[in-house]
Every structure is written in structure tokens, then in C-alpha cells.
C-alpha positions as a printed Julia matrix, in Angstrom:
82×3 Matrix{Float64}:
 40.85  86.85  148.75
 38.02  84.62  147.7
 39.47  81.63  145.86
 42.95  83.29  145.38
 46.4   81.95  146.37
 47.84  83.31  149.59
 51.59  84.14  149.94
 52.02  80.72  151.6
 50.32  79.0   148.67
 47.09  78.14  150.46
 43.79  78.68  148.75
 41.3   80.69  150.78
 37.55  80.78  150.33
 35.57  83.47  152.06
 31.89  82.74  152.68
 29.24  85.12  153.85
 26.47  83.98  156.11
 23.41  85.63  157.63
 21.04  84.09  160.15
 17.9   82.24  159.13
 14.91  84.31  160.0
 12.02  82.29  158.9
  9.0   84.38  157.93
 10.82  87.63  157.74
 11.77  87.77  154.04
  8.98  85.46  152.72
  6.31  83.18  154.03
  7.86  80.61  156.5
  6.83  77.74  154.29
  8.64  79.29  151.33
 11.86  79.96  153.26
 12.0   76.39  154.62
 11.21  75.05  151.12
 14.04  77.09  149.64
 16.52  75.69  152.24
 15.42  72.09  151.43
 15.07  72.28  147.66
 17.91  74.76  146.95
 20.48  75.18  149.62
 20.67  71.69  151.09
 20.43  69.84  147.79
 23.22  71.93  146.22
 25.49  71.66  149.24
 25.55  67.85  149.13
 27.05  67.48  145.67
 29.42  70.44  146.29
 30.79  68.68  149.44
 31.42  65.57  147.34
 33.17  67.55  144.49
 35.37  69.44  146.91
 36.5   66.19  148.62
 37.22  64.77  145.18
 39.48  67.6   143.94
 42.51  66.89  146.24
 41.2   64.26  148.7
 42.02  66.64  151.53
 39.57  69.49  151.09
 36.84  69.78  153.7
 33.45  71.3   153.2
 32.14  72.92  156.31
 28.61  74.14  156.18
 26.42  75.66  158.86
 22.83  76.71  158.9
 21.3   79.04  161.3
 18.36  77.03  162.37
 17.42  73.42  163.35
 14.11  73.66  161.47
 15.24  72.66  157.9
 17.25  69.75  159.27
 14.38  68.59  161.45
 12.07  68.71  158.36
 14.64  66.64  156.41
 15.07  64.12  159.2
 11.36  63.62  159.55
 10.26  63.89  155.93
 13.49  62.89  154.19
 15.39  64.56  151.39
 13.47  62.47  148.83
 10.32  64.39  149.78
 12.13  67.69  149.43
 13.33  66.75  145.86
  9.73  66.24  144.59
């Protein structure tokens, strides 16, 4: 029931997640870059938008590896945006 009302009136979002296998589907640098420039940078505004819709929604996001976050912490999101 992705995004549909349940009998109790709650809205349910179903999310699919796989593990992060850096270097399996593409070069490791490309996979990390995609996490930084696509996934993380799109997740931040989405979390703000969801919070703003009803003031109660929560955005919970998990990532299968410490590497993209380590890169963000040490290099900063500003670097990833360039």
C-alpha cells in the first residue's frame, strides 16, 4: 500500500532498500559520488518537506555503509555539491 490510506486512516509508505556494495555495480568512486551528489542531497530537502506537511511526519533514512557519511563529514556537503 505505497502512499495509500489504511482502514484506520493512516498513510503507509513502503520503501525498498538494498545494501551498499561499493565497487560491485560501478567503480567505487562513482558509487560514493552518487550517494553524495544524488541520494543524500535529495534526502535532505525531502525530510524538510515531509516535516512541513503536517508537522508530525518523520523522515527516517538509513544507509548501508559508513563511507558516504565519513566522506561528508570530512569533506563536507558543499564539496559534494560542486
